[in-house]
PDB file of C-alpha atoms in Angstrom:
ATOM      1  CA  UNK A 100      25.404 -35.963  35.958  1.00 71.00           C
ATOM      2  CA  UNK A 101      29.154 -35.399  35.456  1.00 71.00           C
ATOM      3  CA  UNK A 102      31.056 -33.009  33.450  1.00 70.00           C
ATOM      4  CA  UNK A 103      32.604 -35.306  30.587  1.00 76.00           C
ATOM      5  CA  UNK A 104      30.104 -37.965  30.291  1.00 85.00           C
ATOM      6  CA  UNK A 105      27.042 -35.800  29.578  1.00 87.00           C
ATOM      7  CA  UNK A 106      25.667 -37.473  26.337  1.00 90.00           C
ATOM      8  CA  UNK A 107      26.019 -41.389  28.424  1.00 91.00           C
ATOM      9  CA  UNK A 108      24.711 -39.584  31.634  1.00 91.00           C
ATOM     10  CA  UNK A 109      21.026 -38.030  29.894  1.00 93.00           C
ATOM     11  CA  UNK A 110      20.447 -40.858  27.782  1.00 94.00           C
ATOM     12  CA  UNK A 111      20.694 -43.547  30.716  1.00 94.00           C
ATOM     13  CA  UNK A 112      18.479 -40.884  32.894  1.00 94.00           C
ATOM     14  CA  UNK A 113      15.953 -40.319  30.084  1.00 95.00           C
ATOM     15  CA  UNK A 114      16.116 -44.013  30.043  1.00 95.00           C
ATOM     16  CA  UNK A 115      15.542 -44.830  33.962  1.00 94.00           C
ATOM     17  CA  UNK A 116      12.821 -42.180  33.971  1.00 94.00           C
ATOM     18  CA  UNK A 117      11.133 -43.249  31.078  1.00 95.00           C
ATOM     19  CA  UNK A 118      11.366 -47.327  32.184  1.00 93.00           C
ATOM     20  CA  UNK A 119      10.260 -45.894  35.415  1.00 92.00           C
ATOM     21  CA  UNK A 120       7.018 -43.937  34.602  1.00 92.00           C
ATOM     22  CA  UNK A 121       5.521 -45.468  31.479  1.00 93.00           C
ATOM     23  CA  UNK A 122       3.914 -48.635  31.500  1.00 91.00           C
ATOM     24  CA  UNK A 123       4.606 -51.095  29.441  1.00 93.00           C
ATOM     25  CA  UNK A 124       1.929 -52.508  27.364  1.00 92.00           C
ATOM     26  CA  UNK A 125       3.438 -55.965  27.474  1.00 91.00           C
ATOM     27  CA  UNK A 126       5.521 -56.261  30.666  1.00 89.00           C
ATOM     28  CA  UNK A 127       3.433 -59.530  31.401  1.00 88.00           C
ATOM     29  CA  UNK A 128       4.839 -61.249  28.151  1.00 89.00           C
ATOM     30  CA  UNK A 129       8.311 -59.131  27.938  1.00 88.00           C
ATOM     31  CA  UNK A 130      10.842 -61.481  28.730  1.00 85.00           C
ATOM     32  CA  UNK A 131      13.816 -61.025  30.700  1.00 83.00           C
ATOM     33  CA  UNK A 132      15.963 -60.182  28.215  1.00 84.00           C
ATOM     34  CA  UNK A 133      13.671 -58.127  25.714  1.00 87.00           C
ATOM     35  CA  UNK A 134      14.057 -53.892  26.559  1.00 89.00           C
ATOM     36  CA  UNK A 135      11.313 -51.857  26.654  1.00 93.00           C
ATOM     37  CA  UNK A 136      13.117 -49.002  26.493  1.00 94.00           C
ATOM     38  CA  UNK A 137      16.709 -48.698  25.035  1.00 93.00           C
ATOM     39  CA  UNK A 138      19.708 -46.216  24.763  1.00 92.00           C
ATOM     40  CA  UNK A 139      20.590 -47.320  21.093  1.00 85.00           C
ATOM     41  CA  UNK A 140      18.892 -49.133  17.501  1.00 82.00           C
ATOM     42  CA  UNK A 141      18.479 -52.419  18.851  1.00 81.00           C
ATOM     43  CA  UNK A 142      20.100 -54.946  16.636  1.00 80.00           C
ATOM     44  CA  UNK A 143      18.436 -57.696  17.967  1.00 78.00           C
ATOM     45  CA  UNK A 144      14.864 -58.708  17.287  1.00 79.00           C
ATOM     46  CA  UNK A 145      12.262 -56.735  19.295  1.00 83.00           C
ATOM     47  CA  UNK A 146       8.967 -56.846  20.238  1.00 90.00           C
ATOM     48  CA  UNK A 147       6.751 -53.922  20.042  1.00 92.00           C
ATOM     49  CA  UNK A 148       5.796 -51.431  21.248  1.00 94.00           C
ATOM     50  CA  UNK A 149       9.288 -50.416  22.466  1.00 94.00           C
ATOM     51  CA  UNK A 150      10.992 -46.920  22.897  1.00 96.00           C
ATOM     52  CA  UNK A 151      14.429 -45.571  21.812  1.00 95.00           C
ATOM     53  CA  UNK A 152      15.902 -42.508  23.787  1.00 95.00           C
ATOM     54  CA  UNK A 153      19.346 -41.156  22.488  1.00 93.00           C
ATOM     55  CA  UNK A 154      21.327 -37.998  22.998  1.00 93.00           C
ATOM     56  CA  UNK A 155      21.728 -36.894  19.109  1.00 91.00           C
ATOM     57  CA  UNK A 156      24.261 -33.828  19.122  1.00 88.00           C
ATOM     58  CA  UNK A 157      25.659 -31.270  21.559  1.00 89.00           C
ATOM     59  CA  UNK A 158      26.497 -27.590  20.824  1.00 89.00           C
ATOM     60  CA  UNK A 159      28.272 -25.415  24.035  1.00 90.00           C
ATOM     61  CA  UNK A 160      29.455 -21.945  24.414  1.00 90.00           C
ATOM     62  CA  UNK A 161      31.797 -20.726  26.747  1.00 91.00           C
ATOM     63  CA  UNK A 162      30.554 -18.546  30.177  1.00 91.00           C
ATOM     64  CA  UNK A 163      32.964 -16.092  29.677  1.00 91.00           C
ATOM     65  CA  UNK A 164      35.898 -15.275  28.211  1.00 92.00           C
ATOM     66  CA  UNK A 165      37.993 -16.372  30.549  1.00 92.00           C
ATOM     67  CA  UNK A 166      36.118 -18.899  32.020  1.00 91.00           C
ATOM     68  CA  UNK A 167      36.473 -22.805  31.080  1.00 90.00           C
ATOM     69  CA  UNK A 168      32.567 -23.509  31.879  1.00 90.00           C
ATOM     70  CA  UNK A 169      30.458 -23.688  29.340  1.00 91.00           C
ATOM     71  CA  UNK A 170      26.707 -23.789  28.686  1.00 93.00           C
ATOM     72  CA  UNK A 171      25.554 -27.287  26.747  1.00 92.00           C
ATOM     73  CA  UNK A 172      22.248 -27.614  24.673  1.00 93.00           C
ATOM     74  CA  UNK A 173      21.644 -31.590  24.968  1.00 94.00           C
ATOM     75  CA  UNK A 174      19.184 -32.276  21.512  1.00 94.00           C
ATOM     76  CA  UNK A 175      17.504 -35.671  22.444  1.00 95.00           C
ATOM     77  CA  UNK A 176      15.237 -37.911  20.321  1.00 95.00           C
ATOM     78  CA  UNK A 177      13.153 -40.126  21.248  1.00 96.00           C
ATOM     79  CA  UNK A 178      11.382 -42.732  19.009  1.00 95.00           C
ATOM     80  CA  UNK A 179       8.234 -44.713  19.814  1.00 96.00           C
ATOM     81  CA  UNK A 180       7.812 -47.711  17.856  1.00 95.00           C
ATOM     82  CA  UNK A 181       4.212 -49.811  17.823  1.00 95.00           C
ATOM     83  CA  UNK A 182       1.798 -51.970  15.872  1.00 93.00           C
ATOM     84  CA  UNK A 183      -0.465 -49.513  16.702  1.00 92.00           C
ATOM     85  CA  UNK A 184      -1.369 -45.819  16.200  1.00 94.00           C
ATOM     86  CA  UNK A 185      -3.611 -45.740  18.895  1.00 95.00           C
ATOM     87  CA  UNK A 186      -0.621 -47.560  21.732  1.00 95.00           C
ATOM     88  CA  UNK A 187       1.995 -44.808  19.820  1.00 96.00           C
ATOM     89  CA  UNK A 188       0.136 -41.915  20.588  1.00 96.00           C
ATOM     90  CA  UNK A 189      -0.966 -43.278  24.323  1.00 96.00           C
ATOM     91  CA  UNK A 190       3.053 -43.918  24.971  1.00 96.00           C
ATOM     92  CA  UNK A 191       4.297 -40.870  23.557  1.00 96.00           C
ATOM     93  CA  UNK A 192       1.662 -38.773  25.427  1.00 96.00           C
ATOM     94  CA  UNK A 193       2.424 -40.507  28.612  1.00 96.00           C
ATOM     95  CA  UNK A 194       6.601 -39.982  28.055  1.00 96.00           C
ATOM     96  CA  UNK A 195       6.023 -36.236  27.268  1.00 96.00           C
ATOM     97  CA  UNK A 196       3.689 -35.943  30.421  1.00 95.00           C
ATOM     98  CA  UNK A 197       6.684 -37.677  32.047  1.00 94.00           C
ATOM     99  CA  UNK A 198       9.154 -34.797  30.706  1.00 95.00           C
ATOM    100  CA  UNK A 199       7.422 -32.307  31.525  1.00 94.00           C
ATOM    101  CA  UNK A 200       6.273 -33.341  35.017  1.00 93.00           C
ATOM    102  CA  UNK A 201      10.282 -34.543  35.980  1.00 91.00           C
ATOM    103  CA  UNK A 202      11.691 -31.094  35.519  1.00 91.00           C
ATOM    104  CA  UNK A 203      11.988 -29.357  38.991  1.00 89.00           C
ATOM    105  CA  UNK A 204      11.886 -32.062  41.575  1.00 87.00           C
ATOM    106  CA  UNK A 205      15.533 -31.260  43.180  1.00 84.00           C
ATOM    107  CA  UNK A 206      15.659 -35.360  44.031  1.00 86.00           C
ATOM    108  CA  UNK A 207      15.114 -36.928  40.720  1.00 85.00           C
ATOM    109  CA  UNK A 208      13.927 -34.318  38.394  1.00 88.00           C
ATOM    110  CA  UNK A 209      16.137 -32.935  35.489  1.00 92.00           C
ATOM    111  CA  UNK A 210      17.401 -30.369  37.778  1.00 91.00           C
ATOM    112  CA  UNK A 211      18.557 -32.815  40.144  1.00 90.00           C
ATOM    113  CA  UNK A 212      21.179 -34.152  37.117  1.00 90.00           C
ATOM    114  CA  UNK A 213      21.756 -30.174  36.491  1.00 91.00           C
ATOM    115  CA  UNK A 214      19.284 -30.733  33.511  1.00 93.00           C
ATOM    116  CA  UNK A 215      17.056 -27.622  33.163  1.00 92.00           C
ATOM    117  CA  UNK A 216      15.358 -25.337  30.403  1.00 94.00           C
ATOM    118  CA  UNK A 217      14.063 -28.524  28.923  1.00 94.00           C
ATOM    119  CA  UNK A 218      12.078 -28.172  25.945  1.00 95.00           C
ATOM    120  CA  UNK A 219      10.452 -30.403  23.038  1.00 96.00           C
ATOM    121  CA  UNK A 220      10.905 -28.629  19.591  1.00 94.00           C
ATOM    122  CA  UNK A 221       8.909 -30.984  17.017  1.00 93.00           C
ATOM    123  CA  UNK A 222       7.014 -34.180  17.826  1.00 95.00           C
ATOM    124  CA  UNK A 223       6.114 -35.865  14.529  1.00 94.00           C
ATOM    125  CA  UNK A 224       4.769 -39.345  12.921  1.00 94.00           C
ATOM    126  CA  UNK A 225       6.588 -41.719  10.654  1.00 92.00           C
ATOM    127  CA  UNK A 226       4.865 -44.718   9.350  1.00 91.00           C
ATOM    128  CA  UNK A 227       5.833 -47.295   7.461  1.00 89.00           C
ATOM    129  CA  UNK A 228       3.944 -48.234   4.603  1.00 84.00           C
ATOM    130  CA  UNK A 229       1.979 -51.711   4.211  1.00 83.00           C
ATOM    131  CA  UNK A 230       0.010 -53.747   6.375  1.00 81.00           C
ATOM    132  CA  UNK A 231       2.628 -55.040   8.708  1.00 82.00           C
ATOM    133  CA  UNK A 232       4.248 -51.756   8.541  1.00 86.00           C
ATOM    134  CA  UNK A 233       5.895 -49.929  12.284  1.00 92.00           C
ATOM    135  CA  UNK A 234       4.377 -46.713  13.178  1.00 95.00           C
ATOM    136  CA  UNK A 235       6.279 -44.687  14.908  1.00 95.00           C
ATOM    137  CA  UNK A 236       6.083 -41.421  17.015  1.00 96.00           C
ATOM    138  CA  UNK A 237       9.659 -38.988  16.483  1.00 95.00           C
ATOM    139  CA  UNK A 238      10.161 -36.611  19.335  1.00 96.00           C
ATOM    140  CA  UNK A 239      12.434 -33.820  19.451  1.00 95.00           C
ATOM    141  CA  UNK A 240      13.456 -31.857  22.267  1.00 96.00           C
ATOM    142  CA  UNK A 241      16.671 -30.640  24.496  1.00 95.00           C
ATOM    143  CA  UNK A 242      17.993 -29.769  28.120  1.00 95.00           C
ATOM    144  CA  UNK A 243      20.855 -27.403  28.456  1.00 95.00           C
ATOM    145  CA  UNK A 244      23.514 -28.017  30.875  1.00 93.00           C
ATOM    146  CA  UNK A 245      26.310 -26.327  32.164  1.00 90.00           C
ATOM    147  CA  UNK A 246      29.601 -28.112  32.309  1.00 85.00           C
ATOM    148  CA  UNK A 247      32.178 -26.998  34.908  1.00 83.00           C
TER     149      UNK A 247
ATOM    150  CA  UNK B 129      -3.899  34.032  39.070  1.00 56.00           C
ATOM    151  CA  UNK B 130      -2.563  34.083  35.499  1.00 61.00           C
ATOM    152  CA  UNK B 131      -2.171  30.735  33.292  1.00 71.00           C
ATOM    153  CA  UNK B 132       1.328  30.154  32.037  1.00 78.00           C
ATOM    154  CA  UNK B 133       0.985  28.135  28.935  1.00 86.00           C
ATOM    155  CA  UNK B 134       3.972  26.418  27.220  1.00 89.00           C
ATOM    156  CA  UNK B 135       3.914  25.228  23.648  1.00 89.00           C
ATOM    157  CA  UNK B 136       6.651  23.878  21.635  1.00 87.00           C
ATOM    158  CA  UNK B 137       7.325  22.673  18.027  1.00 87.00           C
ATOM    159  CA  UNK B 138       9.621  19.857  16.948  1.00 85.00           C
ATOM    160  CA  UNK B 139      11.106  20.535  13.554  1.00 89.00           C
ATOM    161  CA  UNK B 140      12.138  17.997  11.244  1.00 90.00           C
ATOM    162  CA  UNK B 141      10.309  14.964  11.956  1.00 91.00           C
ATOM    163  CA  UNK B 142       9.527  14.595   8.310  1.00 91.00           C
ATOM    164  CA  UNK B 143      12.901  14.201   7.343  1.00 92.00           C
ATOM    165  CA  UNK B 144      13.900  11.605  10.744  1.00 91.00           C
ATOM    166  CA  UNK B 145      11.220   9.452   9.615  1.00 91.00           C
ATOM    167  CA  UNK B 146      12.103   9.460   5.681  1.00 91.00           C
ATOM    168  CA  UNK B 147      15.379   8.478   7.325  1.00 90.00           C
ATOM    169  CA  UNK B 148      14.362   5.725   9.308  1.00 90.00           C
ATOM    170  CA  UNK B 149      12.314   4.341   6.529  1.00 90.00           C
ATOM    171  CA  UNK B 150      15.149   4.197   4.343  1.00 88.00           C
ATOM    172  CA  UNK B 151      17.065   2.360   7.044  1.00 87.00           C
ATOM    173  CA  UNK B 152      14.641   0.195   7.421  1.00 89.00           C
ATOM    174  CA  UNK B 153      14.189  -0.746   3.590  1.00 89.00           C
ATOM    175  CA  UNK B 154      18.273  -0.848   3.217  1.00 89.00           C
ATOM    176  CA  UNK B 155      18.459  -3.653   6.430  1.00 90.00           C
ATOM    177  CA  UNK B 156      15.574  -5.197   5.135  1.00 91.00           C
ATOM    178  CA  UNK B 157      17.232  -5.532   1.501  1.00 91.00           C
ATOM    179  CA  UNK B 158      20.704  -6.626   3.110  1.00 93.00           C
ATOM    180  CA  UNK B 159      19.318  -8.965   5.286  1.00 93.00           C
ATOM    181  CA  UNK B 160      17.090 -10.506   2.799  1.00 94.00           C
ATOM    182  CA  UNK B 161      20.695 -10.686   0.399  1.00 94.00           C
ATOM    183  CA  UNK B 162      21.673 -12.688   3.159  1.00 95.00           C
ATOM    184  CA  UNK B 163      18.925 -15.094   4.113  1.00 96.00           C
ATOM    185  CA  UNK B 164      19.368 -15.893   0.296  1.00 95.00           C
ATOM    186  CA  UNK B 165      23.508 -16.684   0.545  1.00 96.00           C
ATOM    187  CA  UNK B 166      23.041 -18.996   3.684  1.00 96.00           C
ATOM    188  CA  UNK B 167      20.157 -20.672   2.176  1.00 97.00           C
ATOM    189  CA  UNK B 168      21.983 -21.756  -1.184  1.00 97.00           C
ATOM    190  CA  UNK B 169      25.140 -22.112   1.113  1.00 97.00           C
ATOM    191  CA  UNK B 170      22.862 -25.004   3.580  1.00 97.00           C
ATOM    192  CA  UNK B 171      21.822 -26.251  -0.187  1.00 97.00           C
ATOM    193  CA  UNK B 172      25.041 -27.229  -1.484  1.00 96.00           C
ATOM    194  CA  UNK B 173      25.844 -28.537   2.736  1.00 96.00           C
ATOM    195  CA  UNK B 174      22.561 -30.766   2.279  1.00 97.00           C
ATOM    196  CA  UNK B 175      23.921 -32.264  -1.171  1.00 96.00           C
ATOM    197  CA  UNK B 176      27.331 -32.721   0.194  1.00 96.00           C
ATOM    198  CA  UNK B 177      25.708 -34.484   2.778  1.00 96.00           C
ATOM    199  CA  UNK B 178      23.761 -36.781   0.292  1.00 96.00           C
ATOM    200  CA  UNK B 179      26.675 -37.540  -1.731  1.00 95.00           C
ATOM    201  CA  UNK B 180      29.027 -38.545   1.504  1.00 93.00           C
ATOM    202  CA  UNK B 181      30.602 -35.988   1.843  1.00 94.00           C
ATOM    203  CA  UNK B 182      30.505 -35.315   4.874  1.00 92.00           C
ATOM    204  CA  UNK B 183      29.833 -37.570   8.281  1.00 90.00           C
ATOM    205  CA  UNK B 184      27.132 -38.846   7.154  1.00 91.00           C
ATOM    206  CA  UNK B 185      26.921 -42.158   4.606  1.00 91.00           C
ATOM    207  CA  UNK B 186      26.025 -41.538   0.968  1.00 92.00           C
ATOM    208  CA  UNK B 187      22.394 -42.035   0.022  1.00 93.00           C
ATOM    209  CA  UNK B 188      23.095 -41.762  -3.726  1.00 93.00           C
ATOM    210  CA  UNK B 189      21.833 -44.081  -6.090  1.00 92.00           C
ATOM    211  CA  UNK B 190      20.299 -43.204  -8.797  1.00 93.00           C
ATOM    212  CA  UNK B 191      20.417 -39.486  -7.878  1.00 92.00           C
ATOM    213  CA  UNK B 192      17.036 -39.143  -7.569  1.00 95.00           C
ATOM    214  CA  UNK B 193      17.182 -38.389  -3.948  1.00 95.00           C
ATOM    215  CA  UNK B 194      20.636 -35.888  -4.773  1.00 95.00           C
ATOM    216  CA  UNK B 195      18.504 -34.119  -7.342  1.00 95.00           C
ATOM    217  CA  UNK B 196      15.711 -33.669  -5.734  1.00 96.00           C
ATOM    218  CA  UNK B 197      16.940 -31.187  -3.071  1.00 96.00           C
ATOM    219  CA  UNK B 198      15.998 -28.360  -3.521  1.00 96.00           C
ATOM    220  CA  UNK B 199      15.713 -24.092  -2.069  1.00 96.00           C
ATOM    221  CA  UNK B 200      13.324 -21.658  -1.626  1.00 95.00           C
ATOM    222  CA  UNK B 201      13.571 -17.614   0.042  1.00 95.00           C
ATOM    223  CA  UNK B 202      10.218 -16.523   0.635  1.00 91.00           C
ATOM    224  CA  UNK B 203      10.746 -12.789   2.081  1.00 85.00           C
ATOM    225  CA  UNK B 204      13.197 -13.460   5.488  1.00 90.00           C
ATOM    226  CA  UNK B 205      12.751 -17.520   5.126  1.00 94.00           C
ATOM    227  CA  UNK B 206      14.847 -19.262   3.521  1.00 95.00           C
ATOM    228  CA  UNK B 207      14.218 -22.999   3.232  1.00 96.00           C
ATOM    229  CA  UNK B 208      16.276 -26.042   2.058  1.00 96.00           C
ATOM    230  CA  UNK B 209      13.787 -29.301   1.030  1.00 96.00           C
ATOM    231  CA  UNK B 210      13.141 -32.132  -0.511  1.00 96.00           C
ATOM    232  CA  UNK B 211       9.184 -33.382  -1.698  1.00 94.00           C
ATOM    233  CA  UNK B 212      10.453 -37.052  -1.761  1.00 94.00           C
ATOM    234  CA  UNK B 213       8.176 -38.791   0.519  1.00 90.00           C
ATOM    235  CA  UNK B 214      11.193 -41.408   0.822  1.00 92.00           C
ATOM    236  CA  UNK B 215      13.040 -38.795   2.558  1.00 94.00           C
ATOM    237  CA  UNK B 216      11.766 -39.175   6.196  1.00 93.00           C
ATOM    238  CA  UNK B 217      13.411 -42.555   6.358  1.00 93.00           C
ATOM    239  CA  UNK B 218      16.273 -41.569   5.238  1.00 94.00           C
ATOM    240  CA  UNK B 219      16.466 -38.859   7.537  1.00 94.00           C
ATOM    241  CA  UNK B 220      15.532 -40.507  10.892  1.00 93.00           C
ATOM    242  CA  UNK B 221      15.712 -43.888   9.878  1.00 91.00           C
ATOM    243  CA  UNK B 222      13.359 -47.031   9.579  1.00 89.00           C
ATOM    244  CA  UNK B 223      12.925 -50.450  11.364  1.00 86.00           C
ATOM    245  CA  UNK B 224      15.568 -51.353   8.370  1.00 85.00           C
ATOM    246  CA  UNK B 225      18.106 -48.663   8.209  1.00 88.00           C
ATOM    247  CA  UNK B 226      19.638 -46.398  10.278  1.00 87.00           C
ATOM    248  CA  UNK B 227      19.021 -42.520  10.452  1.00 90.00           C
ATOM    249  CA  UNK B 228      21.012 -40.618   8.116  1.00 93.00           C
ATOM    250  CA  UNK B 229      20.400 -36.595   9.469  1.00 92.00           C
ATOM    251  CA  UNK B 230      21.530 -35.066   6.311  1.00 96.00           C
ATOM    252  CA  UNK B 231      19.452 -32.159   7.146  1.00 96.00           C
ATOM    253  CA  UNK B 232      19.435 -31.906  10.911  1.00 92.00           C
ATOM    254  CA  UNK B 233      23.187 -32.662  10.711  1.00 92.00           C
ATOM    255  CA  UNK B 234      24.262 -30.289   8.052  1.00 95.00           C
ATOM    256  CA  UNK B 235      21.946 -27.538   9.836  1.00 93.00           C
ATOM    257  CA  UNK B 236      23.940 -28.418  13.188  1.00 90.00           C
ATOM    258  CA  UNK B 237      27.413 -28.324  11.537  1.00 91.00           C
ATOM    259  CA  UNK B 238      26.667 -24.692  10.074  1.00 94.00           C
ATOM    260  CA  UNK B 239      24.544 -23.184  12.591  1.00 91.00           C
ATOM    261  CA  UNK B 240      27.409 -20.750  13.433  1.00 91.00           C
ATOM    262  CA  UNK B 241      28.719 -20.018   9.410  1.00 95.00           C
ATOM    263  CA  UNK B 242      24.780 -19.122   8.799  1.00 96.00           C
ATOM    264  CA  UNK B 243      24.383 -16.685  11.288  1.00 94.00           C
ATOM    265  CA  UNK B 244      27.288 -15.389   9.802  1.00 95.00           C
ATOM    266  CA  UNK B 245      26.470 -15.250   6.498  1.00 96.00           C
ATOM    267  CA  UNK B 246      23.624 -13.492   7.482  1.00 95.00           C
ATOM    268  CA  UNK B 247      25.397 -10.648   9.778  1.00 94.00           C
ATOM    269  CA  UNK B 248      27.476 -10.243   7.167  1.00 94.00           C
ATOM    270  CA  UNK B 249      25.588  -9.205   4.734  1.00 93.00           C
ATOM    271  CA  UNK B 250      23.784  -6.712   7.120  1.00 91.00           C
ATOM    272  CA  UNK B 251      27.055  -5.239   8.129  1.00 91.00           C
ATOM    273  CA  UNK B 252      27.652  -4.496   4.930  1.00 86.00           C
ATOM    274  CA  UNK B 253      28.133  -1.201   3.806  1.00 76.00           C
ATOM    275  CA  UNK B 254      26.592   0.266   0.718  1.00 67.00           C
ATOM    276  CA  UNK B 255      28.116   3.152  -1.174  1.00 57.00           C
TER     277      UNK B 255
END
């Protein structure tokens, strides 16, 4: 990951990992231009279940007084959105086991992209009311970084 | 072979740990002083927030969302809230609208003037 494009940089990797280690309840039906898992609100229609990962905010303090590094906290949020509480909970369990597990591999963990001291700070439900209504899994966490 | 025996006798302990109570009551009092100035001070943020004020688009209406925002201290936390159970959407969004973060964003924006508020107060001295 690259000093200067940190917020693109996490959000494609959370992306990549996620595509890469959850399985898609539909992949046999998904067609080729319908996202499972997407960096931004889709404004298209979707098909669920689907999953939305996106850097939401950045806070950095300098190293040192004199020093023009500075340590990043990354907040991140991702959203799982289903028909289903049962296919929410299974997805969001299986992208949290994904976080967690992903942290120290130096090839394509979170350290690799200089991602570390990753945390999830709230993971929480919010439904929609009615029958046809989404239910959807919020979860909160962050990496810190250090830009140089 | 005679036993030396040492004893000794610390004098004023009574009075060090009056002291340190009242130190600790006086912090406790200024920092609670505080907790309650950044809490109103994230409550007015919050409503700013609501009414557009800030980076985030209005969600005013009828009010009822404005007006319902509300804050509580209860000993060294201090909370800022709303018992609308509309709120959550409006907060992180829906499959209809997009997330608004009045709180999360308002808490983000001050994190550094609260923790000043705060110190502040603490530093304070009383006569």
């Amino acid at each position: 990951m690259n000093a200067g494009s940190e917020f693109k940089d996490t959000a494609l990797w959370l992306r990549n990992l996620i595509l890469s280690g959850c399985t898609d309840p539909i992949s046999g039906t998904r067609a080729s231009n319908e996202k499972f898992v997407m960096t931004s609100w889709p404004q298209r229609e979707v098909r669920f279940p689907y999953v939305t990962v996106e850097v939401t905010g950045m806070s950095a303090d300098k190293m040192g007084m004199a020093s023009e590094s500075a340590l990043m906290s990354l907040p991140f949020e991702v959203n799982v959105w289903s028909q289903s509480t049962a296919q929410r909970d299974s997805l969001a369990a299986q992208i949290i086991y994904l976080l967690r597990n992903n942290r120290l591999n130096t090839a394509s963990g979170a350290v690799s992209q200089g991602l570390f001291d990753w945390r999830i700070n709230n993971a929480f439900n919010l439904d929609e009311e009615g029958k046809r209504g989404v239910h959807r899994k919020v979860i909160e966490g962050e990496y810190k970084f250090i830009s140089m | 072979m005679a036993k030396n025996n040492m004893s000794f006798t610390i004098k004023g302990i009574e009075s060090v740990n009056k002291y340190l109570d009242l130190q600790n009551n006086e912090f406790t009092m200024k920092a609670k002083k505080g907790i309650n100035n950044a809490t109103l001070f994230m409550l007015g943020e919050v409503k700013q927030s609501i009414a557009g004020r800030r980076a985030e688009p209005a969600s005013v209406d009828t009010g009822r969302f404005l007006n319902s925002v509300n804050s509580e201290v209860d000993a060294l936390v201090g909370k800022v809230f709303t018992n609308l159970n509309y709120a959550l959407f409006l907060e992180y969004g829906s499959t209809k609208l997009k997330a608004r973060k009045h709180f999360n964003n308002s808490l983000r924006r001050n994190k550094n003037k609260v923790q000043n508020i705060i110190s502040s107060a603490i530093k304070k001295k009383t006569v």
